[in-house]
Amino acid sequence: MESERDLMLDGNAAAGVLQEIFGEEMTTALTTCDECATVSQMAMLRVFSGGPGLVLRCPACEAVMVRIAQTPRGTFVDVRGVRQMRLPLPSIR
Amino acid sequence: MSERFVTRGFVGKRQDAGTAANRIPPGQHLVKDFPVLSAGPTPRTDLRRWSFRIEGLVKEPAQWTWDEFGKLPAQEFVKDISCVTKWTKLDTRWRGVSADVLLEHVELDGRARFVVAFSDGGYTTNLPLPDVINGQAFVAYEYDGKPLAPEHGGPARLVVPHLYFWKSAKWVRGLRLIERDEPGFWESLGYNNHGDPWKEERYSGD
Ligand SMILES: [Zn+2]
């Protein structure tokens, strides 16, 4: 169980990567799980990192919501597990 | 080429730094520990509910319970493994059942060309059938003389040592024979479809 806890970082660990992709601070964005419809802030998603890519899972049902792989040929983002995303208000420009 | 005649038992016991280096694929570094990398939480499958299945393009699917699986002819194998995250571990010692033994229990449909390994938790990985047969793939349930720990894929994981380790699906529950290739969990997200460490097939397009 120890080793599993080491694997799971707080959702904020993925914050930098998400910000790079979406161009916004994303930790407070609300995501709806396509599997169970639970709404969570992105910072609350369970993050599995350290493997080939980054996997963000629903804290309620553990379904895969977001997969991100950064490769030399681009960053691959799969969000099919997210039914809806509500972004925070953009910062005043 | 005299090295080729050294028996398997000697290899690994008498490595000097030079020969060990020859066993590390390009871009990899040697580790002594066994890193734990997962795309999801560690499933805890009740062995009474566990089964292993061969399905898809076969005349009749085959299925084993945990007890039945344990009675299949097993073998010990010692292999070097390489993860795409760039670590290589030499002489890992496993016990399990060769995919050849499992496939003996089904009659393959002539159209079967690829294999999808599927796992508890929904993970999948795809392999060409020729990479699975002839002693190249195993379903392992012991590591280093002990039951395979859940964080390393226990109760049983696929071990395909000649490919990057994401192909060695943890918590594997079966193999599905298919005609047309279906990229798996990482293969569908920019990772290489084949994953040969000696060719550095890390990403799609490599
Ligand atoms: Zn959910």
GROMACS .gro file of C-alpha atoms and ligand atoms in nm:
model
  300
    1MET     CA    1   0.000   0.000   0.000
    2GLU     CA    2   0.296   0.229   0.071
    3SER     CA    3   0.418   0.201  -0.282
    4GLU     CA    4   0.077   0.282  -0.419
    5ARG     CA    5   0.057   0.599  -0.214
    6ASP     CA    6   0.394   0.702  -0.355
    7LEU     CA    7   0.253   0.675  -0.704
    8MET     CA    8  -0.045   0.894  -0.645
    9LEU     CA    9   0.033   1.255  -0.633
   10ASP     CA   10  -0.213   1.526  -0.556
   11GLY     CA   11  -0.384   1.661  -0.863
   12ASN     CA   12  -0.180   1.977  -0.825
   13ALA     CA   13   0.124   1.782  -0.936
   14ALA     CA   14  -0.027   1.779  -1.282
   15ALA     CA   15  -0.105   2.149  -1.266
   16GLY     CA   16   0.200   2.259  -1.459
   17VAL     CA   17   0.137   2.017  -1.742
   18LEU     CA   18  -0.231   2.113  -1.762
   19GLN     CA   19  -0.151   2.483  -1.764
   20GLU     CA   20   0.096   2.424  -2.045
   21ILE     CA   21  -0.171   2.246  -2.249
   22PHE     CA   22  -0.473   2.466  -2.183
   23GLY     CA   23  -0.292   2.796  -2.136
   24GLU     CA   24  -0.482   2.859  -1.812
   25GLU     CA   25  -0.447   2.772  -1.447
   26MET     CA   26  -0.658   2.455  -1.449
   27THR     CA   27  -0.659   2.322  -1.093
   28THR     CA   28  -0.990   2.492  -1.009
   29ALA     CA   29  -1.156   2.395  -1.338
   30LEU     CA   30  -1.457   2.169  -1.283
   31THR     CA   31  -1.466   1.837  -1.464
   32THR     CA   32  -1.760   1.601  -1.498
   33CYS     CA   33  -1.674   1.232  -1.506
   34ASP     CA   34  -1.823   1.069  -1.814
   35GLU     CA   35  -1.862   0.742  -1.625
   36CYS     CA   36  -2.038   0.848  -1.305
   37ALA     CA   37  -2.113   1.220  -1.357
   38THR     CA   38  -1.928   1.325  -1.043
   39VAL     CA   39  -1.806   1.685  -1.069
   40SER     CA   40  -1.456   1.745  -0.934
   41GLN     CA   41  -1.206   2.022  -0.943
   42MET     CA   42  -0.909   1.909  -1.148
   43ALA     CA   43  -0.691   1.938  -0.839
   44MET     CA   44  -0.905   1.664  -0.681
   45LEU     CA   45  -0.848   1.409  -0.956
   46ARG     CA   46  -0.628   1.114  -0.872
   47VAL     CA   47  -0.302   1.146  -1.060
   48PHE     CA   48  -0.091   0.851  -1.166
   49SER     CA   49   0.242   0.971  -1.295
   50GLY     CA   50   0.586   0.830  -1.344
   51GLY     CA   51   0.477   0.584  -1.610
   52PRO     CA   52   0.480   0.648  -1.983
   53GLY     CA   53   0.231   0.932  -1.934
   54LEU     CA   54   0.005   1.108  -1.690
   55VAL     CA   55  -0.330   0.955  -1.600
   56LEU     CA   56  -0.600   1.153  -1.417
   57ARG     CA   57  -0.882   0.948  -1.267
   58CYS     CA   58  -1.218   1.029  -1.114
   59PRO     CA   59  -1.191   1.040  -0.734
   60ALA     CA   60  -1.534   0.880  -0.704
   61CYS     CA   61  -1.524   0.588  -0.948
   62GLU     CA   62  -1.158   0.576  -1.058
   63ALA     CA   63  -1.247   0.587  -1.426
   64VAL     CA   64  -0.980   0.736  -1.651
   65MET     CA   65  -1.075   1.098  -1.724
   66VAL     CA   66  -0.762   1.246  -1.881
   67ARG     CA   67  -0.453   1.084  -2.031
   68ILE     CA   68  -0.152   1.292  -2.131
   69ALA     CA   69   0.165   1.170  -2.300
   70GLN     CA   70   0.446   1.408  -2.383
   71THR     CA   71   0.650   1.274  -2.671
   72PRO     CA   72   0.910   1.419  -2.907
   73ARG     CA   73   0.633   1.445  -3.167
   74GLY     CA   74   0.392   1.638  -2.957
   75THR     CA   75   0.177   1.618  -2.650
   76PHE     CA   76  -0.108   1.369  -2.678
   77VAL     CA   77  -0.417   1.451  -2.474
   78ASP     CA   78  -0.715   1.218  -2.442
   79VAL     CA   79  -1.011   1.367  -2.255
   80ARG     CA   80  -1.281   1.123  -2.359
   81GLY     CA   81  -1.345   1.043  -1.993
   82VAL     CA   82  -1.448   1.403  -1.929
   83ARG     CA   83  -1.810   1.477  -2.013
   84GLN     CA   84  -1.779   1.846  -1.949
   85MET     CA   85  -1.517   2.089  -1.837
   86ARG     CA   86  -1.597   2.424  -1.681
   87LEU     CA   87  -1.300   2.656  -1.694
   88PRO     CA   88  -1.246   2.927  -1.436
   89LEU     CA   89  -1.305   3.285  -1.544
   90PRO     CA   90  -1.013   3.403  -1.752
   91SER     CA   91  -0.779   3.637  -1.577
   92ILE     CA   92  -0.827   4.001  -1.672
   93ARG     CA   93  -0.613   4.080  -1.970
   94MET     CA   94   3.001  -1.547  -3.076
   95SER     CA   95   3.117  -1.805  -2.819
   96GLU     CA   96   2.894  -1.629  -2.564
   97ARG     CA   97   2.594  -1.784  -2.729
   98PHE     CA   98   2.702  -2.126  -2.607
   99VAL     CA   99   2.714  -2.022  -2.243
  100THR     CA  100   2.419  -2.178  -2.067
  101ARG     CA  101   2.149  -1.952  -1.933
  102GLY     CA  102   2.235  -2.045  -1.574
  103PHE     CA  103   2.580  -1.891  -1.602
  104VAL     CA  104   2.461  -1.567  -1.750
  105GLY     CA  105   2.388  -1.317  -1.477
  106LYS     CA  106   2.610  -1.480  -1.219
  107ARG     CA  107   2.933  -1.395  -1.395
  108GLN     CA  108   2.868  -1.059  -1.550
  109ASP     CA  109   3.154  -0.818  -1.564
  110ALA     CA  110   3.077  -0.453  -1.627
  111GLY     CA  111   3.150  -0.493  -1.998
  112THR     CA  112   2.902  -0.768  -2.070
  113ALA     CA  113   2.636  -0.611  -1.849
  114ALA     CA  114   2.670  -0.294  -2.056
  115ASN     CA  115   2.609  -0.500  -2.369
  116ARG     CA  116   2.274  -0.599  -2.228
  117ILE     CA  117   2.147  -0.244  -2.176
  118PRO     CA  118   1.949  -0.120  -2.477
  119PRO     CA  119   2.026   0.226  -2.619
  120GLY     CA  120   1.907   0.520  -2.408
  121GLN     CA  121   1.851   0.301  -2.101
  122HIS     CA  122   2.024   0.300  -1.763
  123LEU     CA  123   2.067   0.016  -1.518
  124VAL     CA  124   1.865  -0.002  -1.196
  125LYS     CA  125   1.895  -0.241  -0.905
  126ASP     CA  126   1.555  -0.175  -0.751
  127PHE     CA  127   1.225  -0.251  -0.921
  128PRO     CA  128   1.038   0.075  -0.989
  129VAL     CA  129   0.660   0.062  -0.956
  130LEU     CA  130   0.475   0.245  -1.232
  131SER     CA  131   0.102   0.220  -1.279
  132ALA     CA  132  -0.167   0.392  -1.477
  133GLY     CA  133  -0.419   0.333  -1.203
  134PRO     CA  134  -0.488   0.203  -0.855
  135THR     CA  135  -0.371  -0.145  -0.765
  136PRO     CA  136  -0.667  -0.380  -0.803
  137ARG     CA  137  -0.723  -0.634  -0.528
  138THR     CA  138  -0.885  -0.924  -0.703
  139ASP     CA  139  -1.021  -1.203  -0.488
  140LEU     CA  140  -0.846  -1.516  -0.614
  141ARG     CA  141  -1.177  -1.701  -0.590
  142ARG     CA  142  -1.309  -1.467  -0.856
  143TRP     CA  143  -0.993  -1.448  -1.065
  144SER     CA  144  -0.987  -1.617  -1.403
  145PHE     CA  145  -0.769  -1.611  -1.709
  146ARG     CA  146  -0.930  -1.626  -2.049
  147ILE     CA  147  -0.827  -1.669  -2.410
  148GLU     CA  148  -1.095  -1.536  -2.639
  149GLY     CA  149  -1.161  -1.365  -2.968
  150LEU     CA  150  -1.064  -1.541  -3.289
  151VAL     CA  151  -1.053  -1.890  -3.142
  152LYS     CA  152  -1.286  -2.181  -3.205
  153GLU     CA  153  -1.378  -2.210  -2.836
  154PRO     CA  154  -1.256  -1.967  -2.569
  155ALA     CA  155  -1.047  -2.117  -2.290
  156GLN     CA  156  -1.076  -2.012  -1.928
  157TRP     CA  157  -0.898  -2.110  -1.609
  158THR     CA  158  -0.970  -2.041  -1.245
  159TRP     CA  159  -0.677  -1.950  -1.019
  160ASP     CA  160  -0.644  -2.311  -0.902
  161GLU     CA  161  -0.662  -2.445  -1.254
  162PHE     CA  162  -0.409  -2.192  -1.375
  163GLY     CA  163  -0.168  -2.298  -1.101
  164LYS     CA  164  -0.179  -2.655  -1.230
  165LEU     CA  165  -0.074  -2.562  -1.584
  166PRO     CA  166   0.285  -2.648  -1.673
  167ALA     CA  167   0.494  -2.359  -1.544
  168GLN     CA  168   0.856  -2.264  -1.586
  169GLU     CA  169   1.109  -2.036  -1.430
  170PHE     CA  170   1.264  -1.776  -1.654
  171VAL     CA  171   1.535  -1.517  -1.600
  172LYS     CA  172   1.514  -1.212  -1.824
  173ASP     CA  173   1.633  -0.856  -1.862
  174ILE     CA  174   1.352  -0.601  -1.867
  175SER     CA  175   1.346  -0.245  -2.001
  176CYS     CA  176   1.090   0.023  -1.926
  177VAL     CA  177   1.026   0.306  -2.170
  178THR     CA  178   1.090   0.546  -1.880
  179LYS     CA  179   1.453   0.444  -1.940
  180TRP     CA  180   1.537   0.194  -1.669
  181THR     CA  181   1.665  -0.155  -1.739
  182LYS     CA  182   1.685  -0.431  -1.483
  183LEU     CA  183   1.895  -0.739  -1.551
  184ASP     CA  184   1.826  -1.100  -1.456
  185THR     CA  185   1.474  -1.067  -1.322
  186ARG     CA  186   1.354  -1.410  -1.212
  187TRP     CA  187   0.995  -1.511  -1.275
  188ARG     CA  188   0.779  -1.819  -1.267
  189GLY     CA  189   0.474  -1.857  -1.481
  190VAL     CA  190   0.307  -2.016  -1.779
  191SER     CA  191   0.430  -1.962  -2.132
  192ALA     CA  192   0.178  -1.815  -2.374
  193ASP     CA  193   0.256  -2.117  -2.595
  194VAL     CA  194   0.112  -2.346  -2.327
  195LEU     CA  195  -0.200  -2.129  -2.298
  196LEU     CA  196  -0.253  -2.113  -2.673
  197GLU     CA  197  -0.230  -2.493  -2.696
  198HIS     CA  198  -0.572  -2.498  -2.532
  199VAL     CA  199  -0.746  -2.314  -2.814
  200GLU     CA  200  -0.781  -2.361  -3.184
  201LEU     CA  201  -0.680  -2.037  -3.351
  202ASP     CA  202  -0.891  -1.892  -3.626
  203GLY     CA  203  -0.670  -1.843  -3.931
  204ARG     CA  204  -0.749  -1.470  -3.927
  205ALA     CA  205  -0.589  -1.414  -3.585
  206ARG     CA  206  -0.292  -1.180  -3.631
  207PHE     CA  207  -0.277  -0.969  -3.315
  208VAL     CA  208  -0.329  -1.013  -2.944
  209VAL     CA  209  -0.481  -0.769  -2.699
  210ALA     CA  210  -0.389  -0.836  -2.338
  211PHE     CA  211  -0.656  -0.706  -2.101
  212SER     CA  212  -0.629  -0.643  -1.730
  213ASP     CA  213  -0.823  -0.565  -1.416
  214GLY     CA  214  -0.868  -0.190  -1.407
  215GLY     CA  215  -0.922  -0.166  -1.782
  216TYR     CA  216  -0.561  -0.152  -1.903
  217THR     CA  217  -0.492  -0.301  -2.244
  218THR     CA  218  -0.185  -0.350  -2.460
  219ASN     CA  219  -0.157  -0.488  -2.812
  220LEU     CA  220   0.100  -0.728  -2.952
  221PRO     CA  221   0.151  -0.895  -3.288
  222LEU     CA  222   0.088  -1.270  -3.250
  223PRO     CA  223   0.447  -1.354  -3.361
  224ASP     CA  224   0.576  -1.159  -3.056
  225VAL     CA  225   0.367  -1.369  -2.819
  226ILE     CA  226   0.459  -1.721  -2.932
  227ASN     CA  227   0.780  -1.927  -2.929
  228GLY     CA  228   0.871  -1.870  -2.567
  229GLN     CA  229   0.860  -1.491  -2.585
  230ALA     CA  230   0.566  -1.419  -2.355
  231PHE     CA  231   0.456  -1.552  -2.016
  232VAL     CA  232   0.183  -1.506  -1.765
  233ALA     CA  233   0.390  -1.483  -1.447
  234TYR     CA  234   0.266  -1.530  -1.091
  235GLU     CA  235   0.595  -1.546  -0.902
  236TYR     CA  236   0.879  -1.298  -0.889
  237ASP     CA  237   1.211  -1.378  -0.723
  238GLY     CA  238   1.070  -1.693  -0.568
  239LYS     CA  239   0.769  -1.526  -0.408
  240PRO     CA  240   0.408  -1.470  -0.514
  241LEU     CA  241   0.398  -1.167  -0.740
  242ALA     CA  242   0.317  -0.861  -0.528
  243PRO     CA  243   0.005  -0.664  -0.623
  244GLU     CA  244   0.204  -0.347  -0.696
  245HIS     CA  245   0.411  -0.543  -0.947
  246GLY     CA  246   0.102  -0.683  -1.114
  247GLY     CA  247   0.005  -0.975  -0.893
  248PRO     CA  248  -0.166  -1.207  -0.878
  249ALA     CA  249  -0.048  -1.248  -1.237
  250ARG     CA  250   0.099  -1.027  -1.505
  251LEU     CA  251   0.203  -1.066  -1.862
  252VAL     CA  252   0.581  -1.066  -1.908
  253VAL     CA  253   0.709  -0.998  -2.260
  254PRO     CA  254   1.073  -0.923  -2.186
  255HIS     CA  255   1.184  -0.846  -2.542
  256LEU     CA  256   0.951  -0.544  -2.560
  257TYR     CA  257   0.928  -0.231  -2.342
  258PHE     CA  258   0.769  -0.318  -2.013
  259TRP     CA  259   0.439  -0.136  -2.071
  260LYS     CA  260   0.361  -0.436  -2.293
  261SER     CA  261   0.395  -0.662  -1.987
  262ALA     CA  262   0.046  -0.584  -1.864
  263LYS     CA  263   0.001  -0.598  -1.488
  264TRP     CA  264  -0.305  -0.772  -1.339
  265VAL     CA  265  -0.363  -0.946  -1.671
  266ARG     CA  266  -0.686  -1.141  -1.703
  267GLY     CA  267  -0.676  -1.262  -2.057
  268LEU     CA  268  -0.565  -1.248  -2.416
  269ARG     CA  269  -0.798  -1.163  -2.702
  270LEU     CA  270  -0.703  -1.275  -3.053
  271ILE     CA  271  -0.796  -1.026  -3.322
  272GLU     CA  272  -0.751  -0.981  -3.694
  273ARG     CA  273  -0.691  -0.605  -3.714
  274ASP     CA  274  -0.453  -0.438  -3.474
  275GLU     CA  275  -0.606  -0.229  -3.194
  276PRO     CA  276  -0.368   0.011  -3.018
  277GLY     CA  277  -0.381  -0.030  -2.640
  278PHE     CA  278  -0.373   0.216  -2.349
  279TRP     CA  279  -0.035   0.377  -2.427
  280GLU     CA  280  -0.009   0.274  -2.789
  281SER     CA  281  -0.314   0.489  -2.862
  282LEU     CA  282  -0.153   0.792  -2.697
  283GLY     CA  283   0.166   0.849  -2.891
  284TYR     CA  284   0.363   0.546  -2.779
  285ASN     CA  285   0.507   0.302  -3.027
  286ASN     CA  286   0.285   0.022  -3.144
  287HIS     CA  287   0.560  -0.240  -3.118
  288GLY     CA  288   0.806  -0.121  -2.853
  289ASP     CA  289   1.136  -0.302  -2.920
  290PRO     CA  290   1.393  -0.153  -2.676
  291TRP     CA  291   1.689  -0.250  -2.899
  292LYS     CA  292   1.540  -0.042  -3.181
  293GLU     CA  293   1.435   0.232  -2.938
  294GLU     CA  294   1.076   0.204  -3.053
  295ARG     CA  295   0.953   0.438  -2.780
  296TYR     CA  296   0.709   0.667  -2.955
  297SER     CA  297   0.486   0.635  -3.257
  298GLY     CA  298   0.697   0.723  -3.558
  299ASP     CA  299   1.022   0.588  -3.406
  300ZN      ZN  300  -1.647   0.887  -1.201
   0.00000   0.00000   0.00000
